[in-house]
Short mmCIF file of C-alpha atoms in Angstrom, two decimals:
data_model
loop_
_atom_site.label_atom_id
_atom_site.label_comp_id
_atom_site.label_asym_id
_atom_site.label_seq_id
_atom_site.Cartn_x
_atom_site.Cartn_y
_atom_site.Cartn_z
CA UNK A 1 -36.69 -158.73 -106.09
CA UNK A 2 -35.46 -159.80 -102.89
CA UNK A 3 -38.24 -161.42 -99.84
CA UNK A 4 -38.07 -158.22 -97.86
CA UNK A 5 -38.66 -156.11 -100.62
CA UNK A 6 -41.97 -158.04 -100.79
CA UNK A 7 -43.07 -159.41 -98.03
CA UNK A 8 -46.36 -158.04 -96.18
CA UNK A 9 -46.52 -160.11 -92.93
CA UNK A 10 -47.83 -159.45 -89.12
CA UNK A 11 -46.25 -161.01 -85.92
CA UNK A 12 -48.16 -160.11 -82.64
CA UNK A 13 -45.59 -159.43 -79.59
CA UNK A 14 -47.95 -158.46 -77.19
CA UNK A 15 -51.94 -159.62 -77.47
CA UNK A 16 -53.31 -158.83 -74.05
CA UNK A 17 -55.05 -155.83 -72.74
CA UNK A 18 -55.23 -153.76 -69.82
CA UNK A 19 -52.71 -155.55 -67.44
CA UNK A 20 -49.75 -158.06 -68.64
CA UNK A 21 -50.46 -161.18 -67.01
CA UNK A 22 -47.81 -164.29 -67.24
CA UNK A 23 -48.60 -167.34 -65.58
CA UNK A 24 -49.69 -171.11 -66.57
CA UNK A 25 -53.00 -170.36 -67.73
CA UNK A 26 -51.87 -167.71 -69.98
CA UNK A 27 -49.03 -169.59 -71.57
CA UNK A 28 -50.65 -170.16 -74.65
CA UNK A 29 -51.84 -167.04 -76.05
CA UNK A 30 -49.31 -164.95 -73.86
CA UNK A 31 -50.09 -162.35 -71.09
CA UNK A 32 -47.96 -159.43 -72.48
CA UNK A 33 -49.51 -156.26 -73.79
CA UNK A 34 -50.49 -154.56 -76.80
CA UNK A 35 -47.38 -154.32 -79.96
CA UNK A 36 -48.30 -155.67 -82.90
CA UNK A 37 -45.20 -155.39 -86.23
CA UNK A 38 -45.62 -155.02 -89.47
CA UNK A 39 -43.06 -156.06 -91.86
CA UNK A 40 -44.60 -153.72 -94.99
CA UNK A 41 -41.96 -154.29 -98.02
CA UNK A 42 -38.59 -153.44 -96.80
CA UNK A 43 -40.35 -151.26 -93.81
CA UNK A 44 -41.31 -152.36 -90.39
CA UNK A 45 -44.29 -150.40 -88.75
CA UNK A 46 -45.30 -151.14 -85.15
CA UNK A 47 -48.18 -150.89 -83.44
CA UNK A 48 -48.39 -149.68 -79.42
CA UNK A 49 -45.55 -150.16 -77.40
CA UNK A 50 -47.11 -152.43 -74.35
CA UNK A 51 -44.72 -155.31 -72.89
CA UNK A 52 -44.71 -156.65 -76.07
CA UNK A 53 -42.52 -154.88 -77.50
CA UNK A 54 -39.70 -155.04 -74.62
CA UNK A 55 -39.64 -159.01 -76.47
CA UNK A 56 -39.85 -157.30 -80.07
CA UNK A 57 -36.86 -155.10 -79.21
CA UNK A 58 -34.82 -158.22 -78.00
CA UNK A 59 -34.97 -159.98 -81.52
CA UNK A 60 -33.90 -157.08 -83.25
CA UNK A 61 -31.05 -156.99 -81.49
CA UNK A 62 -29.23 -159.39 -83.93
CA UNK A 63 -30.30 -157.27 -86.80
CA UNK A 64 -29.01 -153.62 -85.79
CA UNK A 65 -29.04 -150.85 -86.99
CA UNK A 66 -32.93 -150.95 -87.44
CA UNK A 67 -34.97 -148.22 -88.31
CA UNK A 68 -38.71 -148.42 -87.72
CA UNK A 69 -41.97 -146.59 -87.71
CA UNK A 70 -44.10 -147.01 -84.18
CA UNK A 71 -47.92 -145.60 -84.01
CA UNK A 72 -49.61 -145.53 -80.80
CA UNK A 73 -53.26 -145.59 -80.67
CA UNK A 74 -53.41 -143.90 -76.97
CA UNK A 75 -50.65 -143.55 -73.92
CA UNK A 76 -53.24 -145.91 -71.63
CA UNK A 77 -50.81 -147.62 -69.13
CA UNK A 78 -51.02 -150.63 -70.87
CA UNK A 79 -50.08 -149.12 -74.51
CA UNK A 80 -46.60 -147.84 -73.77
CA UNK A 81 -45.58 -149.28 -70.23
CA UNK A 82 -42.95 -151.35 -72.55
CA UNK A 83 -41.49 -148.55 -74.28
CA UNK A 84 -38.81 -147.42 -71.82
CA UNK A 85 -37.45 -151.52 -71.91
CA UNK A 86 -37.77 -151.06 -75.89
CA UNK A 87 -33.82 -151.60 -75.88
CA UNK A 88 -32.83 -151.02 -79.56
CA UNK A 89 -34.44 -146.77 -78.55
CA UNK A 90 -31.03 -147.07 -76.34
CA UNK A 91 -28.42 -148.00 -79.15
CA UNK A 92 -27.02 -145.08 -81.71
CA UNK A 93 -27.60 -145.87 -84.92
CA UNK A 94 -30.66 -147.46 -84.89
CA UNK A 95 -33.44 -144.53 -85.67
CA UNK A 96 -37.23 -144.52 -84.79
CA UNK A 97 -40.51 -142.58 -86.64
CA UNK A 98 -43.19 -142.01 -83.38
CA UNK A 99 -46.63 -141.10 -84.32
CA UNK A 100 -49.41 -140.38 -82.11
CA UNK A 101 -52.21 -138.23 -81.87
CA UNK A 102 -52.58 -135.34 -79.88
CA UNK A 103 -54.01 -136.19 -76.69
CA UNK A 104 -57.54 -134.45 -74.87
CA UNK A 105 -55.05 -132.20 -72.77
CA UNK A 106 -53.24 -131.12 -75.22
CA UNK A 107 -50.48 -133.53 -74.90
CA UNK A 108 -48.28 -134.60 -77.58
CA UNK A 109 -47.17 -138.55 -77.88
CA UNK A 110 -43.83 -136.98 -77.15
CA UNK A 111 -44.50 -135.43 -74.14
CA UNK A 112 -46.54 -138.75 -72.47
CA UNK A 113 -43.32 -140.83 -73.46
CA UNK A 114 -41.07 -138.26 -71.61
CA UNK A 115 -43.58 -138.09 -68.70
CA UNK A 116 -43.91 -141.93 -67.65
CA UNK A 117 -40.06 -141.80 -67.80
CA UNK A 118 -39.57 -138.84 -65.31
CA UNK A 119 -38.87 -139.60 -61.56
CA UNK A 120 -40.07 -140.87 -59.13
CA UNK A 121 -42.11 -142.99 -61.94
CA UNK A 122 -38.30 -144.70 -63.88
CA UNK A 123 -34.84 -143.71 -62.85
CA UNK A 124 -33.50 -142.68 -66.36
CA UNK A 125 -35.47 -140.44 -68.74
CA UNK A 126 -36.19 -140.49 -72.27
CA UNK A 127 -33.49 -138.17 -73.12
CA UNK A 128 -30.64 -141.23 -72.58
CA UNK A 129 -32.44 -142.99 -75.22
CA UNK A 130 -29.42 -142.70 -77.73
CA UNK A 131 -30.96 -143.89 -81.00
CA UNK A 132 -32.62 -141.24 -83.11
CA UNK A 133 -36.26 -140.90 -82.36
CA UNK A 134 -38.36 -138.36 -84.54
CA UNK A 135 -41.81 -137.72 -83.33
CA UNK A 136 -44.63 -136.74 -85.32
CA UNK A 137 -48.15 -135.57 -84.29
CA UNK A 138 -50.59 -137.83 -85.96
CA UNK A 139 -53.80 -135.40 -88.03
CA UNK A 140 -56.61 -137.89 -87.70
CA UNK A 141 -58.32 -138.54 -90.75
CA UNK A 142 -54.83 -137.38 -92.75
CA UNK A 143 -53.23 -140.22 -94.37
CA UNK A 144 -49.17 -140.81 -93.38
CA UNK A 145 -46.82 -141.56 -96.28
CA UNK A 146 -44.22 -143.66 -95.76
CA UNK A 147 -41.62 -144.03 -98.94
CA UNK A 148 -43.84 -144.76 -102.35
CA UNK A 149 -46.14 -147.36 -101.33
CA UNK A 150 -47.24 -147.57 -97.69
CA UNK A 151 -50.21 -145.25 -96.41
CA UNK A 152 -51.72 -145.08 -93.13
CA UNK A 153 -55.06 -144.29 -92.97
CA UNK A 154 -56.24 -143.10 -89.07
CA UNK A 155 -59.75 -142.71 -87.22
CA UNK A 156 -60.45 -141.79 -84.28
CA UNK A 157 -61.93 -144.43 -82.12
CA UNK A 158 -64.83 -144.48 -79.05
CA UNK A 159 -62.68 -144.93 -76.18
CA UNK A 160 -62.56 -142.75 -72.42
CA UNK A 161 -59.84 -140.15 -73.05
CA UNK A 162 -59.16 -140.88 -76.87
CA UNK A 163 -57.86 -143.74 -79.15
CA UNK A 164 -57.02 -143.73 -82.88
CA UNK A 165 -56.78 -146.90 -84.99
CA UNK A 166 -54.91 -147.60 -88.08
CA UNK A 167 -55.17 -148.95 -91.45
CA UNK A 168 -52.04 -149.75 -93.40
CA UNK A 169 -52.09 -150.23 -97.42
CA UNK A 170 -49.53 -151.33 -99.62
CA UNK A 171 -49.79 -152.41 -103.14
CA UNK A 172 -54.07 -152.94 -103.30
CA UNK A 173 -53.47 -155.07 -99.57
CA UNK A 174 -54.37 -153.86 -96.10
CA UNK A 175 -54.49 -154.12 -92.48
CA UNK A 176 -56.76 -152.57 -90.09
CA UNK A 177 -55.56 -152.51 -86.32
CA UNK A 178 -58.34 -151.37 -84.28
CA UNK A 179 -57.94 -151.30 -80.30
CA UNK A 180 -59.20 -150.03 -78.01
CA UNK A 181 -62.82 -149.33 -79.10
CA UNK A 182 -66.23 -149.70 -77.59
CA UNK A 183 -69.35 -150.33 -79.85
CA UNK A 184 -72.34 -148.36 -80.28
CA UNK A 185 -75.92 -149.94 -78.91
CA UNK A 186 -77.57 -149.13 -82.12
CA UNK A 187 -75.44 -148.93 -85.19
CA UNK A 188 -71.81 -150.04 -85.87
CA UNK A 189 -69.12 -147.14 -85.91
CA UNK A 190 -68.57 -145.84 -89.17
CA UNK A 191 -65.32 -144.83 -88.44
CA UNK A 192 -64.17 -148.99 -87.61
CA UNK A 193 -65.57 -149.68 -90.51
CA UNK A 194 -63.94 -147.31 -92.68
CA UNK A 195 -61.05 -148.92 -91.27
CA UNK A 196 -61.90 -152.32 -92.10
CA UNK A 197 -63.38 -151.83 -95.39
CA UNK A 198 -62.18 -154.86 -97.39
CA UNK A 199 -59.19 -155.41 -95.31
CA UNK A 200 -57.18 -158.17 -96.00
CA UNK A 201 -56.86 -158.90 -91.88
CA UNK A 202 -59.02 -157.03 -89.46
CA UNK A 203 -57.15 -156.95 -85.43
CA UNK A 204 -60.20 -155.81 -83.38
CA UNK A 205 -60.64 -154.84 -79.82
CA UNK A 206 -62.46 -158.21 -78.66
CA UNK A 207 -62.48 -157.76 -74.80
CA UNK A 208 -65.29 -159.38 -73.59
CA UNK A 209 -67.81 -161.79 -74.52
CA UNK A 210 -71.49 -160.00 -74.89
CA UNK A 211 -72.52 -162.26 -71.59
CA UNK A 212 -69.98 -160.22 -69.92
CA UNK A 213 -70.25 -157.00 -71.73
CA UNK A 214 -74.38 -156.89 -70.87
CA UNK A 215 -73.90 -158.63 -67.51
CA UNK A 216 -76.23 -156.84 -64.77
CA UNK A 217 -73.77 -157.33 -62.04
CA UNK A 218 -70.60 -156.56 -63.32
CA UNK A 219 -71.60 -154.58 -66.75
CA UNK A 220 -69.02 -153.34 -68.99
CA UNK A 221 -70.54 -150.76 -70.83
CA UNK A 222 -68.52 -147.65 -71.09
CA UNK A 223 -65.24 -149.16 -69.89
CA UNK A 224 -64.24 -148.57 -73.89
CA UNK A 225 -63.99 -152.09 -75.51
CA UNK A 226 -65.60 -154.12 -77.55
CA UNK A 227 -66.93 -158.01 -77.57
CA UNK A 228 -66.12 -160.66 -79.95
CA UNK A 229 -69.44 -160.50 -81.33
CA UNK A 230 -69.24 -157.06 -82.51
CA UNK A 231 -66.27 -157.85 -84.09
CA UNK A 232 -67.87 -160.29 -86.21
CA UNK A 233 -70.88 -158.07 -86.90
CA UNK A 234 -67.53 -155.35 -88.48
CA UNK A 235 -65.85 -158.16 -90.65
CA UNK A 236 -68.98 -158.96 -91.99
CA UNK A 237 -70.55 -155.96 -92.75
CA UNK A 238 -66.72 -154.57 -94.17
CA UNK A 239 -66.06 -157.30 -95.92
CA UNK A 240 -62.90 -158.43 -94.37
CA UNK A 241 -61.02 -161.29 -95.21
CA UNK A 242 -59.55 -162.60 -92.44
CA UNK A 243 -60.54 -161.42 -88.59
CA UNK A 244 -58.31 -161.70 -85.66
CA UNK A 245 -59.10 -161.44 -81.93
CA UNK A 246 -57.28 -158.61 -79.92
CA UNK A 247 -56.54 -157.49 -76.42
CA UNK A 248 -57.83 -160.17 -74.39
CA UNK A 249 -59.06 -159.97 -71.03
CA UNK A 250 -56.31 -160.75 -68.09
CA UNK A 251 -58.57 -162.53 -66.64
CA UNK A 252 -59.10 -165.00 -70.00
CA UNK A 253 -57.35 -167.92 -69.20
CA UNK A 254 -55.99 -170.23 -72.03
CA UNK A 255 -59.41 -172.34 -71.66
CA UNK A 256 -61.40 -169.65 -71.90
CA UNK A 257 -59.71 -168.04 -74.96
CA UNK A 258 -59.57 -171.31 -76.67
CA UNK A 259 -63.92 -171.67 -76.26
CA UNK A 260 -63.87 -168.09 -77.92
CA UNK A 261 -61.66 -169.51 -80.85
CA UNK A 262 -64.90 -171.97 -81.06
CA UNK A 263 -67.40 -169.68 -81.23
CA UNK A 264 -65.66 -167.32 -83.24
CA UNK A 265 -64.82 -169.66 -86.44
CA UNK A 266 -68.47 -170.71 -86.16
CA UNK A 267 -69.55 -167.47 -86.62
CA UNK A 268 -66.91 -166.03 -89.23
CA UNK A 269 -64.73 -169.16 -90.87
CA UNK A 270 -61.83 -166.54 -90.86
CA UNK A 271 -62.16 -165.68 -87.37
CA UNK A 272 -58.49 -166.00 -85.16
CA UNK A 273 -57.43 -165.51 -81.79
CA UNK A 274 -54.08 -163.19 -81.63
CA UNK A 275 -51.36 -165.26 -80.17
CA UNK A 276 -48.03 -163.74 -78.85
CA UNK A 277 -45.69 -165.37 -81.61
CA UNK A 278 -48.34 -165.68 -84.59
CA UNK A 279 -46.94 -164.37 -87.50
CA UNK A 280 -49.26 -164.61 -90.62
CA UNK A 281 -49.18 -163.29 -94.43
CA UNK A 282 -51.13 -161.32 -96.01
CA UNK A 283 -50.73 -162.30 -99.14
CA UNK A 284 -50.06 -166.29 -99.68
CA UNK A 285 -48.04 -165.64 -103.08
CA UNK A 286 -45.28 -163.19 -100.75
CA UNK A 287 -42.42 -165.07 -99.66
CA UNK A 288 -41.79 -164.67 -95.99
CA UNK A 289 -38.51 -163.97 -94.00
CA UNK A 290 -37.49 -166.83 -91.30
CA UNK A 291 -39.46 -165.45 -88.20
CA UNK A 292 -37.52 -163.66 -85.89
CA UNK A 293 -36.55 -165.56 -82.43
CA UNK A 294 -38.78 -165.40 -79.89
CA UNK A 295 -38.34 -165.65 -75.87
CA UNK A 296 -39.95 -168.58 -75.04
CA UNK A 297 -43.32 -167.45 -74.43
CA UNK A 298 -45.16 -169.11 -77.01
CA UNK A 299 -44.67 -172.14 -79.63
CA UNK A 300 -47.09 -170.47 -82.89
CA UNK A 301 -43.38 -168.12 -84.02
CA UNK A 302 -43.98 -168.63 -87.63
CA UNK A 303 -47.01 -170.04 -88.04
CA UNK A 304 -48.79 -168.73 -91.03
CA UNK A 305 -53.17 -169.14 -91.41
#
């Protein structure tokens, strides 16, 4: 059986939240947003369509035609600003499975795509897209099959106008990617951890610190993320097996990121940071593909933890 065939492995594009942010203090764990891929046997699932994946649709272009599967959790600026520089959506013969939830409003992931494309807001609409995009409208709580082995479990998440997060298993392994989410005061979200129930890696909403979350000046509460303490309270309590650290502040600066790293592995041993360029397996006994190239916005392409 070839590598594809069974290879489970995760490369994060796109890492940052709310605002992309390049510069030299973000060189290290990157400053483009949300799009996380999933290379699930010989399917490739991907997560949000931030900045992230304008760099994810560049090193496909050696490999066309590509088909893929693309779940957004929410249309939140940052979440699919990238999807009308997604080139390979512009080539024929490449086709595309979208997923997303129906919105508050009553607006389908479909529509939200079309609208950020319609004038005066991009000079070319979604329409002159020329690959074949199906969209699908995601029943929260209804598990999506994709071929024999993959489901993809959703729940909807606590987060101002709506999120959902996924779960993806394949052959007795998972991933949960959970973003954006706030925490409860006084219990921890059943729905998260239904998500992260004995997941084999956990990507969690990780914001802010609690110091900033709790601060009486500038307080975060209700802005609809999470802290990286909370997210080691989840991988505890679900049992996960490896946690990593998602959508990081714009205003977390290499330094500062790297001091979270600290105090995360002290608290959970498995504990990550996300890094633009990290690819890591799932399970160690899968063989995994040469990483795709990269633009040069990090130097972890490949690396496996």
């Amino acid at each position: 059986m070839s590598n594809t065939e069974n290879q489970f492995t995760i490369t994060f594009w796109g890492v940052r939240g709310s605002i992309a942010c390049p510069g030299p203090q973000t060189v290290k764990y990157g400053g483009n947003t949300p799009c996380v891929e999933m290379r699930v046997g010989s399917d490739r699932l991907i997560f949000d369509g931030g900045t992230g994946i304008r760099v994810l649709g560049q090193s496909l272009l050696s490999q066309m035609p590509v088909e893929g599967h693309i779940f957004f959790t929410h249309s939140h600026w940052d979440h699919i600003q990238g999807f009308p520089f997604f080139t390979p959506a512009f080539i024929k013969g490449n086709r595309f499975h979208i997923y997303g939830a129906i919105a508050p409003n009553g607006a389908t992931v479909e529509q939200r795509l079309n609208d950020q494309m319609l004038h005066p807001n991009f000079p070319v609409p979604l329409q002159i897209m020329g690959a074949d995009l199906k969209f699908y409208d995601v029943e929260i709580g209804k598990p999506i099959q994709i071929g024999e082995e993959i489901s993809v479990e959703s729940a909807l998440l606590n987060h101002p106008g709506q999120a959902v997060g996924y779960r993806v298993n394949w052959r007795g392994y998972s991933a949960a990617y959970v973003t954006d989410t706030e925490h409860f005061p006084d219990h921890l979200d059943e729905n998260v951890l239904y998500l992260a129930r004995d997941a084999d890696v956990f990507i969690y909403d990780a914001t802010y610190t609690d110091e900033e979350y709790y601060s009486e000046k500038t307080s975060k509460v209700g802005w609809g993320h999470s802290t990286w303490q909370e997210a080691v309270k989840v991988a505890k309590a679900a049992g996960v097996k490896r946690l990593f650290i998602f959508h990081h502040d714009p205003l977390h600066s290499d330094e500062f990121l790297d001091r979270v790293g600290e105090q995360v592995a002290t608290a959970f041993p498995n504990g990550f940071m996300a890094k633009e360029g990290l690819s890591i397996q799932i399970a160690s006994a899968f063989l995994v593909p040469e990483p795709a190239p990269l633009e040069a916005t990090s130097s972890e392409v490949g690396v496996s933890v």
